[in-house]
PDB file of C-alpha atoms and ligand atoms in Angstrom:
ATOM      1  CA  MET A   1       0.000   0.000   0.000  1.00  0.00           C
ATOM      2  CA  ASP A   2       1.407   3.417  -0.859  1.00  0.00           C
ATOM      3  CA  LYS A   3       1.900   6.171   1.695  1.00  0.00           C
ATOM      4  CA  THR A   4      -0.910   8.365   0.341  1.00  0.00           C
ATOM      5  CA  ARG A   5      -3.532   5.642   0.738  1.00  0.00           C
ATOM      6  CA  LEU A   6      -2.161   4.705   4.141  1.00  0.00           C
ATOM      7  CA  GLN A   7      -2.407   8.332   5.264  1.00  0.00           C
ATOM      8  CA  MET A   8      -5.941   8.601   3.881  1.00  0.00           C
ATOM      9  CA  LEU A   9      -7.096   5.497   5.773  1.00  0.00           C
ATOM     10  CA  LEU A  10      -5.396   6.667   8.982  1.00  0.00           C
ATOM     11  CA  SER A  11      -7.050  10.082   8.652  1.00  0.00           C
ATOM     12  CA  ARG A  12     -10.440   8.370   9.007  1.00  0.00           C
ATOM     13  CA  LEU A  13      -9.659   6.890  12.407  1.00  0.00           C
ATOM     14  CA  LYS A  14     -11.789   8.166  15.219  1.00  0.00           C
ATOM     15  CA  PRO A  15      -9.816  10.194  17.783  1.00  0.00           C
ATOM     16  CA  LEU A  16     -10.249   9.620  21.521  1.00  0.00           C
ATOM     17  CA  GLU A  17     -13.492  11.281  22.555  1.00  0.00           C
ATOM     18  CA  ASP A  18     -12.290  12.752  25.794  1.00  0.00           C
ATOM     19  CA  PRO A  19      -8.472  12.877  25.888  1.00  0.00           C
ATOM     20  CA  ASP A  20      -7.059  12.648  29.389  1.00  0.00           C
ATOM     21  CA  ALA A  21      -4.479  15.353  30.204  1.00  0.00           C
ATOM     22  CA  GLU A  22      -2.945  13.207  32.969  1.00  0.00           C
ATOM     23  CA  LEU A  23      -2.190  10.450  30.439  1.00  0.00           C
ATOM     24  CA  GLU A  24      -0.950  12.989  27.844  1.00  0.00           C
ATOM     25  CA  GLN A  25      -3.191  11.564  25.149  1.00  0.00           C
ATOM     26  CA  TYR A  26      -1.817  13.641  22.256  1.00  0.00           C
ATOM     27  CA  ARG A  27      -2.499  11.971  18.976  1.00  0.00           C
ATOM     28  CA  THR A  28      -0.062  11.560  16.113  1.00  0.00           C
ATOM     29  CA  SER A  29      -1.374  13.133  12.909  1.00  0.00           C
ATOM     30  CA  PRO A  30      -2.016  10.768   9.978  1.00  0.00           C
ATOM     31  CA  ASP A  31       0.752  12.261   7.811  1.00  0.00           C
ATOM     32  CA  ILE A  32       3.396  11.787  10.522  1.00  0.00           C
ATOM     33  CA  ALA A  33       2.130   8.292  11.410  1.00  0.00           C
ATOM     34  CA  ALA A  34       2.171   7.279   7.718  1.00  0.00           C
ATOM     35  CA  ASP A  35       5.733   8.564   7.357  1.00  0.00           C
ATOM     36  CA  VAL A  36       6.953   6.688  10.457  1.00  0.00           C
ATOM     37  CA  LEU A  37       5.255   3.464   9.299  1.00  0.00           C
ATOM     38  CA  ASN A  38       6.577   3.849   5.783  1.00  0.00           C
ATOM     39  CA  ARG A  39      10.129   4.110   7.159  1.00  0.00           C
ATOM     40  CA  MET A  40       9.556   1.079   9.357  1.00  0.00           C
ATOM     41  CA  GLU A  41       8.331  -0.919   6.377  1.00  0.00           C
ATOM     42  CA  LEU A  42      11.304   0.107   4.217  1.00  0.00           C
ATOM     43  CA  GLU A  43      13.709  -0.836   6.999  1.00  0.00           C
ATOM     44  CA  GLY A  44      12.146  -4.289   7.496  1.00  0.00           C
ATOM     45  CA  ALA A  45      10.752  -3.397  10.931  1.00  0.00           C
ATOM     46  CA  LEU A  46       7.288  -4.739  10.066  1.00  0.00           C
ATOM     47  CA  GLU A  47       8.484  -8.197   9.111  1.00  0.00           C
ATOM     48  CA  GLY A  48       7.828  -9.665  12.553  1.00  0.00           C
ATOM     49  CA  ARG A  49       5.553  -8.606  15.371  1.00  0.00           C
ATOM     50  CA  ALA A  50       5.480  -4.867  16.133  1.00  0.00           C
ATOM     51  CA  VAL A  51       4.279  -3.573  19.495  1.00  0.00           C
ATOM     52  CA  ASP A  52       2.665  -0.133  19.723  1.00  0.00           C
ATOM     53  CA  LEU A  53       3.251   1.215  23.249  1.00  0.00           C
ATOM     54  CA  GLY A  54       0.551   3.629  24.406  1.00  0.00           C
ATOM     55  CA  CYS A  55      -1.573   2.952  21.321  1.00  0.00           C
ATOM     56  CA  GLY A  56      -4.232   5.636  21.860  1.00  0.00           C
ATOM     57  CA  ASN A  57      -6.732   5.338  19.007  1.00  0.00           C
ATOM     58  CA  GLY A  58      -4.574   2.613  17.407  1.00  0.00           C
ATOM     59  CA  VAL A  59      -2.979   4.645  14.641  1.00  0.00           C
ATOM     60  CA  PHE A  60       0.407   2.869  14.595  1.00  0.00           C
ATOM     61  CA  ALA A  61      -0.821  -0.690  15.141  1.00  0.00           C
ATOM     62  CA  ILE A  62      -3.596  -0.341  12.544  1.00  0.00           C
ATOM     63  CA  GLY A  63      -1.176   1.295  10.108  1.00  0.00           C
ATOM     64  CA  ALA A  64       1.326  -1.542  10.626  1.00  0.00           C
ATOM     65  CA  GLY A  65      -1.491  -4.015   9.928  1.00  0.00           C
ATOM     66  CA  LEU A  66      -2.459  -2.162   6.753  1.00  0.00           C
ATOM     67  CA  LEU A  67       1.145  -2.533   5.582  1.00  0.00           C
ATOM     68  CA  GLY A  68       0.854  -6.292   6.038  1.00  0.00           C
ATOM     69  CA  GLY A  69       2.506  -6.522   9.453  1.00  0.00           C
ATOM     70  CA  GLU A  70       1.459  -8.198  12.692  1.00  0.00           C
ATOM     71  CA  ALA A  71       0.863  -5.689  15.475  1.00  0.00           C
ATOM     72  CA  LEU A  72      -0.187  -5.476  19.077  1.00  0.00           C
ATOM     73  CA  GLY A  73      -1.261  -2.156  20.567  1.00  0.00           C
ATOM     74  CA  ILE A  74      -1.314  -1.686  24.331  1.00  0.00           C
ATOM     75  CA  ASP A  75      -2.623   1.192  26.416  1.00  0.00           C
ATOM     76  CA  SER A  76      -3.345   1.563  30.126  1.00  0.00           C
ATOM     77  CA  ASP A  77      -6.584   3.398  29.324  1.00  0.00           C
ATOM     78  CA  MET A  78      -9.506   1.075  28.530  1.00  0.00           C
ATOM     79  CA  GLU A  79     -11.315   3.839  26.605  1.00  0.00           C
ATOM     80  CA  ALA A  80      -8.331   4.150  24.296  1.00  0.00           C
ATOM     81  CA  VAL A  81      -8.265   0.376  23.795  1.00  0.00           C
ATOM     82  CA  GLU A  82     -11.988   0.355  22.956  1.00  0.00           C
ATOM     83  CA  THR A  83     -11.572   3.225  20.476  1.00  0.00           C
ATOM     84  CA  ALA A  84      -8.640   1.424  18.852  1.00  0.00           C
ATOM     85  CA  ARG A  85     -10.704  -1.781  18.539  1.00  0.00           C
ATOM     86  CA  GLU A  86     -13.573   0.176  16.994  1.00  0.00           C
ATOM     87  CA  ASN A  87     -11.166   1.809  14.531  1.00  0.00           C
ATOM     88  CA  LEU A  88      -9.744  -1.582  13.620  1.00  0.00           C
ATOM     89  CA  GLU A  89     -13.229  -2.915  12.855  1.00  0.00           C
ATOM     90  CA  ARG A  90     -14.056   0.115  10.729  1.00  0.00           C
ATOM     91  CA  VAL A  91     -10.824  -0.117   8.724  1.00  0.00           C
ATOM     92  CA  GLU A  92     -11.367  -3.831   8.156  1.00  0.00           C
ATOM     93  CA  GLU A  93     -14.871  -3.134   6.890  1.00  0.00           C
ATOM     94  CA  GLU A  94     -13.666  -0.360   4.650  1.00  0.00           C
ATOM     95  CA  THR A  95     -10.774  -2.286   3.115  1.00  0.00           C
ATOM     96  CA  GLY A  96     -12.367  -5.744   3.217  1.00  0.00           C
ATOM     97  CA  GLU A  97      -9.136  -7.016   4.793  1.00  0.00           C
ATOM     98  CA  ASN A  98      -8.633  -9.020   7.944  1.00  0.00           C
ATOM     99  CA  LEU A  99      -5.685  -7.368   9.701  1.00  0.00           C
ATOM    100  CA  ASP A 100      -3.298  -9.185  12.019  1.00  0.00           C
ATOM    101  CA  VAL A 101      -3.760  -6.576  14.755  1.00  0.00           C
ATOM    102  CA  GLU A 102      -4.990  -6.731  18.337  1.00  0.00           C
ATOM    103  CA  PHE A 103      -5.307  -4.349  21.262  1.00  0.00           C
ATOM    104  CA  LYS A 104      -4.924  -5.001  24.993  1.00  0.00           C
ATOM    105  CA  GLU A 105      -5.353  -2.933  28.112  1.00  0.00           C
ATOM    106  CA  LYS A 106      -1.936  -2.969  29.760  1.00  0.00           C
ATOM    107  CA  ASP A 107       0.427  -0.660  31.574  1.00  0.00           C
ATOM    108  CA  VAL A 108       3.837  -0.363  29.895  1.00  0.00           C
ATOM    109  CA  LYS A 109       5.409  -1.144  33.252  1.00  0.00           C
ATOM    110  CA  ASP A 110       3.846  -4.616  33.118  1.00  0.00           C
ATOM    111  CA  LEU A 111       4.718  -5.325  29.534  1.00  0.00           C
ATOM    112  CA  GLU A 112       6.301  -8.749  29.434  1.00  0.00           C
ATOM    113  CA  MET A 113       6.582  -9.827  25.867  1.00  0.00           C
ATOM    114  CA  ASP A 114       8.976 -10.132  22.968  1.00  0.00           C
ATOM    115  CA  ALA A 115       8.568  -8.543  19.583  1.00  0.00           C
ATOM    116  CA  GLU A 116      10.715  -7.774  16.559  1.00  0.00           C
ATOM    117  CA  SER A 117      10.059  -4.041  16.777  1.00  0.00           C
ATOM    118  CA  ALA A 118       8.335  -1.423  18.905  1.00  0.00           C
ATOM    119  CA  VAL A 119       6.865   1.925  18.017  1.00  0.00           C
ATOM    120  CA  THR A 120       5.761   4.619  20.387  1.00  0.00           C
ATOM    121  CA  ASN A 121       4.726   8.196  20.769  1.00  0.00           C
ATOM    122  CA  PRO A 122       5.082   8.231  24.551  1.00  0.00           C
ATOM    123  CA  PRO A 123       3.674  10.849  26.901  1.00  0.00           C
ATOM    124  CA  PHE A 124       6.174  13.695  26.677  1.00  0.00           C
ATOM    125  CA  GLY A 125       6.645  13.593  30.417  1.00  0.00           C
ATOM    126  CA  VAL A 126       5.002  16.947  31.097  1.00  0.00           C
ATOM    127  CA  GLN A 127       2.419  15.563  33.534  1.00  0.00           C
ATOM    128  CA  LYS A 128       4.520  12.778  34.980  1.00  0.00           C
ATOM    129  CA  ARG A 129       8.203  13.506  34.691  1.00  0.00           C
ATOM    130  CA  ASP A 130      10.295  10.729  33.180  1.00  0.00           C
ATOM    131  CA  MET A 131       7.272   8.962  31.658  1.00  0.00           C
ATOM    132  CA  ASN A 132       8.959   9.009  28.253  1.00  0.00           C
ATOM    133  CA  ARG A 133      11.912   7.132  29.781  1.00  0.00           C
ATOM    134  CA  VAL A 134       9.579   4.583  31.388  1.00  0.00           C
ATOM    135  CA  PHE A 135       8.185   3.941  27.889  1.00  0.00           C
ATOM    136  CA  LEU A 136      11.629   3.728  26.328  1.00  0.00           C
ATOM    137  CA  ARG A 137      12.878   1.271  28.953  1.00  0.00           C
ATOM    138  CA  ALA A 138       9.805  -0.916  28.375  1.00  0.00           C
ATOM    139  CA  ALA A 139      10.384  -0.743  24.617  1.00  0.00           C
ATOM    140  CA  PHE A 140      14.075  -1.687  25.014  1.00  0.00           C
ATOM    141  CA  GLU A 141      13.064  -4.720  27.085  1.00  0.00           C
ATOM    142  CA  THR A 142      10.562  -5.773  24.420  1.00  0.00           C
ATOM    143  CA  ALA A 143      12.263  -5.373  21.053  1.00  0.00           C
ATOM    144  CA  PRO A 144      15.733  -4.938  19.504  1.00  0.00           C
ATOM    145  CA  LEU A 145      14.478  -2.182  17.169  1.00  0.00           C
ATOM    146  CA  VAL A 146      12.504   0.756  18.541  1.00  0.00           C
ATOM    147  CA  TYR A 147      11.010   3.787  16.803  1.00  0.00           C
ATOM    148  CA  ALA A 148       9.999   6.611  19.117  1.00  0.00           C
ATOM    149  CA  ILE A 149       8.645  10.102  18.571  1.00  0.00           C
ATOM    150  CA  LEU A 150      10.304  12.285  21.162  1.00  0.00           C
ATOM    151  CA  HIS A 151       9.707  15.849  22.099  1.00  0.00           C
ATOM    152  CA  ARG A 152      12.883  17.899  22.091  1.00  0.00           C
ATOM    153  CA  SER A 153      13.994  21.040  23.786  1.00  0.00           C
ATOM    154  CA  GLU A 154      13.533  24.002  21.416  1.00  0.00           C
ATOM    155  CA  ILE A 155      16.272  25.860  23.243  1.00  0.00           C
ATOM    156  CA  ASN A 156      18.940  23.206  23.135  1.00  0.00           C
ATOM    157  CA  PRO A 157      17.985  20.288  20.864  1.00  0.00           C
ATOM    158  CA  ARG A 158      21.537  18.887  20.912  1.00  0.00           C
ATOM    159  CA  GLU A 159      21.368  18.474  24.662  1.00  0.00           C
ATOM    160  CA  THR A 160      18.227  16.304  24.364  1.00  0.00           C
ATOM    161  CA  GLN A 161      19.880  14.277  21.634  1.00  0.00           C
ATOM    162  CA  GLU A 162      23.038  13.692  23.664  1.00  0.00           C
ATOM    163  CA  PHE A 163      20.991  12.763  26.704  1.00  0.00           C
ATOM    164  CA  LEU A 164      18.983  10.209  24.694  1.00  0.00           C
ATOM    165  CA  GLN A 165      22.087   8.779  23.068  1.00  0.00           C
ATOM    166  CA  ASN A 166      23.633   8.223  26.511  1.00  0.00           C
ATOM    167  CA  PHE A 167      20.383   6.802  27.859  1.00  0.00           C
ATOM    168  CA  ALA A 168      20.201   4.382  24.907  1.00  0.00           C
ATOM    169  CA  SER A 169      23.815   3.383  25.336  1.00  0.00           C
ATOM    170  CA  ASP A 170      23.276   2.645  29.057  1.00  0.00           C
ATOM    171  CA  ASN A 171      20.494   0.269  27.957  1.00  0.00           C
ATOM    172  CA  GLY A 172      22.540  -1.429  25.230  1.00  0.00           C
ATOM    173  CA  PHE A 173      21.126   0.499  22.255  1.00  0.00           C
ATOM    174  CA  GLU A 174      22.434   3.003  19.762  1.00  0.00           C
ATOM    175  CA  ALA A 175      20.249   5.950  18.848  1.00  0.00           C
ATOM    176  CA  ASP A 176      19.801   7.922  15.619  1.00  0.00           C
ATOM    177  CA  VAL A 177      17.476  10.758  14.766  1.00  0.00           C
ATOM    178  CA  VAL A 178      15.957   9.682  11.446  1.00  0.00           C
ATOM    179  CA  ALA A 179      13.366  12.443  10.949  1.00  0.00           C
ATOM    180  CA  THR A 180      12.127  15.663  12.495  1.00  0.00           C
ATOM    181  CA  TYR A 181       8.502  16.734  12.350  1.00  0.00           C
ATOM    182  CA  ASP A 182       6.361  19.720  13.237  1.00  0.00           C
ATOM    183  CA  PHE A 183       3.939  17.889  15.493  1.00  0.00           C
ATOM    184  CA  PRO A 184       0.478  19.465  15.748  1.00  0.00           C
ATOM    185  CA  LEU A 185      -1.026  19.641  19.193  1.00  0.00           C
ATOM    186  CA  PRO A 186      -4.728  20.393  18.836  1.00  0.00           C
ATOM    187  CA  ARG A 187      -6.563  22.093  21.640  1.00  0.00           C
ATOM    188  CA  THR A 188      -7.875  19.090  23.509  1.00  0.00           C
ATOM    189  CA  GLN A 189      -7.938  20.538  26.997  1.00  0.00           C
ATOM    190  CA  GLU A 190      -9.652  23.557  28.510  1.00  0.00           C
ATOM    191  CA  PHE A 191      -6.328  25.007  29.674  1.00  0.00           C
ATOM    192  CA  HIS A 192      -4.823  25.115  26.150  1.00  0.00           C
ATOM    193  CA  GLU A 193      -4.933  28.680  24.898  1.00  0.00           C
ATOM    194  CA  LYS A 194      -4.576  28.287  21.118  1.00  0.00           C
ATOM    195  CA  GLU A 195      -6.652  26.097  18.762  1.00  0.00           C
ATOM    196  CA  LYS A 196      -3.527  24.354  17.519  1.00  0.00           C
ATOM    197  CA  LYS A 197       0.194  24.718  18.044  1.00  0.00           C
ATOM    198  CA  TYR A 198       3.177  22.950  16.582  1.00  0.00           C
ATOM    199  CA  ILE A 199       6.140  21.585  18.449  1.00  0.00           C
ATOM    200  CA  LYS A 200       9.329  20.061  17.061  1.00  0.00           C
ATOM    201  CA  VAL A 201       9.686  16.355  17.627  1.00  0.00           C
ATOM    202  CA  ASP A 202      12.355  13.913  16.507  1.00  0.00           C
ATOM    203  CA  LEU A 203      11.812  10.377  15.333  1.00  0.00           C
ATOM    204  CA  TYR A 204      14.474   8.201  16.943  1.00  0.00           C
ATOM    205  CA  ARG A 205      15.478   4.765  15.779  1.00  0.00           C
ATOM    206  CA  PHE A 206      17.075   2.743  18.553  1.00  0.00           C
ATOM    207  CA  LEU A 207      18.938  -0.383  17.568  1.00  0.00           C
ATOM    208  CA  GLN A 208      20.204  -2.956  20.051  1.00  0.00           C
ATOM    209  CA  VAL A 209      23.980  -3.348  19.865  1.00  0.00           C
TER     210      VAL A 209
HETATM  211  C1  SAM B   1       0.973  10.716  23.363  1.00  0.00           C
HETATM  212  S1  SAM B   1      -0.330   9.493  23.430  1.00  0.00           S
HETATM  213  C2  SAM B   1      -0.029   8.620  21.912  1.00  0.00           C
HETATM  214  C3  SAM B   1      -1.245   7.886  21.386  1.00  0.00           C
HETATM  215  C4  SAM B   1      -1.062   7.219  20.018  1.00  0.00           C
HETATM  216  N1  SAM B   1      -0.025   6.209  20.053  1.00  0.00           N
HETATM  217  C5  SAM B   1      -0.722   8.232  18.970  1.00  0.00           C
HETATM  218  O1  SAM B   1       0.462   8.325  18.641  1.00  0.00           O
HETATM  219  O2  SAM B   1      -1.624   8.914  18.472  1.00  0.00           O
HETATM  220  C6  SAM B   1       0.299   8.426  24.705  1.00  0.00           C
HETATM  221  C7  SAM B   1      -0.583   7.239  25.028  1.00  0.00           C
HETATM  222  O3  SAM B   1       0.032   6.527  26.110  1.00  0.00           O
HETATM  223  C8  SAM B   1      -0.978   6.042  26.972  1.00  0.00           C
HETATM  224  N2  SAM B   1      -0.389   5.833  28.303  1.00  0.00           N
HETATM  225  C9  SAM B   1      -0.048   6.762  29.238  1.00  0.00           C
HETATM  226  N3  SAM B   1       0.502   6.170  30.309  1.00  0.00           N
HETATM  227  C10 SAM B   1       0.543   4.821  30.041  1.00  0.00           C
HETATM  228  C11 SAM B   1       1.031   3.678  30.734  1.00  0.00           C
HETATM  229  N4  SAM B   1       1.592   3.792  31.943  1.00  0.00           N
HETATM  230  N5  SAM B   1       0.936   2.471  30.135  1.00  0.00           N
HETATM  231  C12 SAM B   1       0.360   2.337  28.900  1.00  0.00           C
HETATM  232  N6  SAM B   1      -0.118   3.387  28.204  1.00  0.00           N
HETATM  233  C13 SAM B   1      -0.028   4.604  28.754  1.00  0.00           C
HETATM  234  C14 SAM B   1      -2.043   7.125  26.960  1.00  0.00           C
HETATM  235  O4  SAM B   1      -3.309   6.621  27.357  1.00  0.00           O
HETATM  236  C15 SAM B   1      -1.989   7.577  25.498  1.00  0.00           C
HETATM  237  O5  SAM B   1      -2.942   6.895  24.722  1.00  0.00           O
END
């Protein structure tokens, strides 16, 4: 499936109805998700099972399934899991395909499984400090190849990059920034002032060494 069709199908997924600020339920836009998945496919990361950590509405797991991969999406929020399951059903109806995708309610801290790759857009760690590192550690324990969308400091992006490279190295991985995106954050909470704002995020590829 080409990237344009993938993006179109992902754009029809239902977002979470009532995003929870505590859980930092910011959704990845269809164009960014399609780009990440396209890279994963080209790099062979969808050839075995892919785990989507903090799946939200299921965008990465469903996208991986649409590209012919096997995927499992997990989220600690049952509403997110239900939305992802609903989206999966809708996509299967629309495409007439039976995707090798499932969703489970699970906390990343209790993730005990093996996969060939992991993909995640973790909570940026604004509400609960270090949450992004909790996600990364769980991903490192699950798969030898990890793709993660990570928020970076606008003031000193190199510092974030160096920190993440050291963090990866301490966990037996090497880290590369493979893409940078302007990530749209829609106004999903009362306290957000603007309708939409963009922040810079980097897509990291972590490879076990
Ligand atoms: C930034 S959102 C990303 C959602 C989706 N993957 C996307 O990219 O659109 C982070 C997701 O992590 C989930 N989450 C937060 N804490 C979690 C935890 N401890 N274990 C599992 N999922 C968690 C949230 O419910 C939310 O759906």
